Amino acid sequence: MFQYVIVLNLKQVEKISKALSDVNRLKILQAIQCCDDKLECSTITASLHLSQPSVSHHIKKLVDAELIEPQKEGRFYFYSLNKSVMENYLKALKKL
């Protein structure tokens, strides 16, 4: 079976590394992973005791780095981990 592997360039590795450099973003990723890989923004705000604007800022950084993916359901956005980007990021780090 052919396996498609995306190779990240150094700019992508840098962007992901910057997104992961904040403890609150790491907590958001951890919260999403613990909640069946799908979490709504207000749940993140309540569970991490952060303000809504702060959570929105951190989520934007994670989405821009493609570490999480938004899915709109009605009026709400749910976020899930982009596991393929994380796997490719880890592979890229190993090759440095």
PDB file of C-alpha atoms in Angstrom:
ATOM      1  CA  MET A   1       0.000   0.000   0.000  1.00  0.00           C
ATOM      2  CA  PHE A   2       1.313   3.431  -0.946  1.00  0.00           C
ATOM      3  CA  GLN A   3       1.708   5.792   1.993  1.00  0.00           C
ATOM      4  CA  TYR A   4       1.553   9.503   1.240  1.00  0.00           C
ATOM      5  CA  VAL A   5       4.012  11.413   3.409  1.00  0.00           C
ATOM      6  CA  ILE A   6       4.026  15.179   3.522  1.00  0.00           C
ATOM      7  CA  VAL A   7       7.436  16.636   4.133  1.00  0.00           C
ATOM      8  CA  LEU A   8       7.403  19.894   6.029  1.00  0.00           C
ATOM      9  CA  ASN A   9       9.789  22.645   5.038  1.00  0.00           C
ATOM     10  CA  LEU A  10      11.736  24.563   7.675  1.00  0.00           C
ATOM     11  CA  LYS A  11       9.298  27.507   7.621  1.00  0.00           C
ATOM     12  CA  GLN A  12       6.428  25.161   8.479  1.00  0.00           C
ATOM     13  CA  VAL A  13       8.484  23.555  11.249  1.00  0.00           C
ATOM     14  CA  GLU A  14       9.250  27.021  12.624  1.00  0.00           C
ATOM     15  CA  LYS A  15       5.574  28.067  12.545  1.00  0.00           C
ATOM     16  CA  ILE A  16       4.477  24.920  14.356  1.00  0.00           C
ATOM     17  CA  SER A  17       7.298  25.278  16.897  1.00  0.00           C
ATOM     18  CA  LYS A  18       6.220  28.845  17.659  1.00  0.00           C
ATOM     19  CA  ALA A  19       2.619  27.719  18.067  1.00  0.00           C
ATOM     20  CA  LEU A  20       3.749  25.040  20.525  1.00  0.00           C
ATOM     21  CA  SER A  21       5.932  27.448  22.505  1.00  0.00           C
ATOM     22  CA  ASP A  22       3.073  28.670  24.721  1.00  0.00           C
ATOM     23  CA  VAL A  23       1.882  26.641  27.710  1.00  0.00           C
ATOM     24  CA  ASN A  24      -1.748  27.658  27.170  1.00  0.00           C
ATOM     25  CA  ARG A  25      -1.662  26.340  23.606  1.00  0.00           C
ATOM     26  CA  LEU A  26      -0.219  23.073  24.863  1.00  0.00           C
ATOM     27  CA  LYS A  27      -3.042  22.900  27.405  1.00  0.00           C
ATOM     28  CA  ILE A  28      -5.574  23.477  24.625  1.00  0.00           C
ATOM     29  CA  LEU A  29      -4.081  20.632  22.582  1.00  0.00           C
ATOM     30  CA  GLN A  30      -4.106  18.406  25.647  1.00  0.00           C
ATOM     31  CA  ALA A  31      -7.736  19.291  26.413  1.00  0.00           C
ATOM     32  CA  ILE A  32      -8.815  18.497  22.848  1.00  0.00           C
ATOM     33  CA  GLN A  33      -6.997  15.172  22.954  1.00  0.00           C
ATOM     34  CA  CYS A  34      -8.609  14.207  26.268  1.00  0.00           C
ATOM     35  CA  CYS A  35     -12.149  15.017  25.078  1.00  0.00           C
ATOM     36  CA  ASP A  36     -12.540  12.556  22.218  1.00  0.00           C
ATOM     37  CA  ASP A  37     -10.484  14.797  19.910  1.00  0.00           C
ATOM     38  CA  LYS A  38     -13.294  17.333  19.552  1.00  0.00           C
ATOM     39  CA  LEU A  39     -13.873  20.357  21.770  1.00  0.00           C
ATOM     40  CA  GLU A  40     -15.960  23.522  21.603  1.00  0.00           C
ATOM     41  CA  CYS A  41     -14.403  26.928  22.284  1.00  0.00           C
ATOM     42  CA  SER A  42     -16.530  27.749  25.357  1.00  0.00           C
ATOM     43  CA  THR A  43     -15.556  24.409  26.917  1.00  0.00           C
ATOM     44  CA  ILE A  44     -11.889  25.266  26.422  1.00  0.00           C
ATOM     45  CA  THR A  45     -12.470  28.691  28.000  1.00  0.00           C
ATOM     46  CA  ALA A  46     -14.189  27.173  31.051  1.00  0.00           C
ATOM     47  CA  SER A  47     -11.782  24.288  31.561  1.00  0.00           C
ATOM     48  CA  LEU A  48      -8.599  26.365  31.274  1.00  0.00           C
ATOM     49  CA  HIS A  49      -9.927  29.394  33.193  1.00  0.00           C
ATOM     50  CA  LEU A  50      -8.867  31.773  30.433  1.00  0.00           C
ATOM     51  CA  SER A  51     -10.791  34.667  28.961  1.00  0.00           C
ATOM     52  CA  GLN A  52     -12.635  34.096  25.693  1.00  0.00           C
ATOM     53  CA  PRO A  53     -10.420  36.582  23.767  1.00  0.00           C
ATOM     54  CA  SER A  54      -7.317  34.822  25.080  1.00  0.00           C
ATOM     55  CA  VAL A  55      -8.603  31.396  24.027  1.00  0.00           C
ATOM     56  CA  SER A  56      -9.574  32.775  20.602  1.00  0.00           C
ATOM     57  CA  HIS A  57      -6.052  34.159  20.157  1.00  0.00           C
ATOM     58  CA  HIS A  58      -4.442  30.840  21.061  1.00  0.00           C
ATOM     59  CA  ILE A  59      -6.844  28.866  18.872  1.00  0.00           C
ATOM     60  CA  LYS A  60      -6.056  31.140  15.915  1.00  0.00           C
ATOM     61  CA  LYS A  61      -2.346  30.421  16.327  1.00  0.00           C
ATOM     62  CA  LEU A  62      -3.005  26.671  16.459  1.00  0.00           C
ATOM     63  CA  VAL A  63      -5.295  26.799  13.415  1.00  0.00           C
ATOM     64  CA  ASP A  64      -2.753  28.913  11.473  1.00  0.00           C
ATOM     65  CA  ALA A  65      -0.101  26.306  12.254  1.00  0.00           C
ATOM     66  CA  GLU A  66      -2.607  23.643  11.097  1.00  0.00           C
ATOM     67  CA  LEU A  67      -2.303  21.791  14.408  1.00  0.00           C
ATOM     68  CA  ILE A  68      -6.054  21.906  14.951  1.00  0.00           C
ATOM     69  CA  GLU A  69      -8.950  21.978  12.519  1.00  0.00           C
ATOM     70  CA  PRO A  70     -12.171  23.933  13.036  1.00  0.00           C
ATOM     71  CA  GLN A  71     -15.563  22.436  12.225  1.00  0.00           C
ATOM     72  CA  LYS A  72     -18.650  24.624  12.353  1.00  0.00           C
ATOM     73  CA  GLU A  73     -21.804  23.006  13.699  1.00  0.00           C
ATOM     74  CA  GLY A  74     -24.664  25.447  13.810  1.00  0.00           C
ATOM     75  CA  ARG A  75     -23.443  28.552  15.619  1.00  0.00           C
ATOM     76  CA  PHE A  76     -20.563  26.795  17.303  1.00  0.00           C
ATOM     77  CA  TYR A  77     -17.053  25.867  16.283  1.00  0.00           C
ATOM     78  CA  PHE A  78     -15.549  22.603  17.411  1.00  0.00           C
ATOM     79  CA  TYR A  79     -11.823  21.933  17.196  1.00  0.00           C
ATOM     80  CA  SER A  80     -10.038  18.662  16.590  1.00  0.00           C
ATOM     81  CA  LEU A  81      -6.398  17.684  16.393  1.00  0.00           C
ATOM     82  CA  ASN A  82      -4.756  17.465  12.981  1.00  0.00           C
ATOM     83  CA  LYS A  83      -2.828  14.306  13.735  1.00  0.00           C
ATOM     84  CA  SER A  84      -1.162  14.082  10.334  1.00  0.00           C
ATOM     85  CA  VAL A  85       0.456  17.519  10.752  1.00  0.00           C
ATOM     86  CA  MET A  86       1.676  16.582  14.225  1.00  0.00           C
ATOM     87  CA  GLU A  87       3.117  13.295  12.946  1.00  0.00           C
ATOM     88  CA  ASN A  88       4.853  15.042  10.047  1.00  0.00           C
ATOM     89  CA  TYR A  89       6.187  17.699  12.415  1.00  0.00           C
ATOM     90  CA  LEU A  90       7.703  15.036  14.666  1.00  0.00           C
ATOM     91  CA  LYS A  91       9.232  13.292  11.643  1.00  0.00           C
ATOM     92  CA  ALA A  92      10.690  16.588  10.440  1.00  0.00           C
ATOM     93  CA  LEU A  93      12.248  17.217  13.852  1.00  0.00           C
ATOM     94  CA  LYS A  94      13.842  13.792  13.848  1.00  0.00           C
ATOM     95  CA  LYS A  95      15.460  14.565  10.497  1.00  0.00           C
ATOM     96  CA  LEU A  96      17.059  17.822  11.685  1.00  0.00           C
TER      97      LEU A  96
END
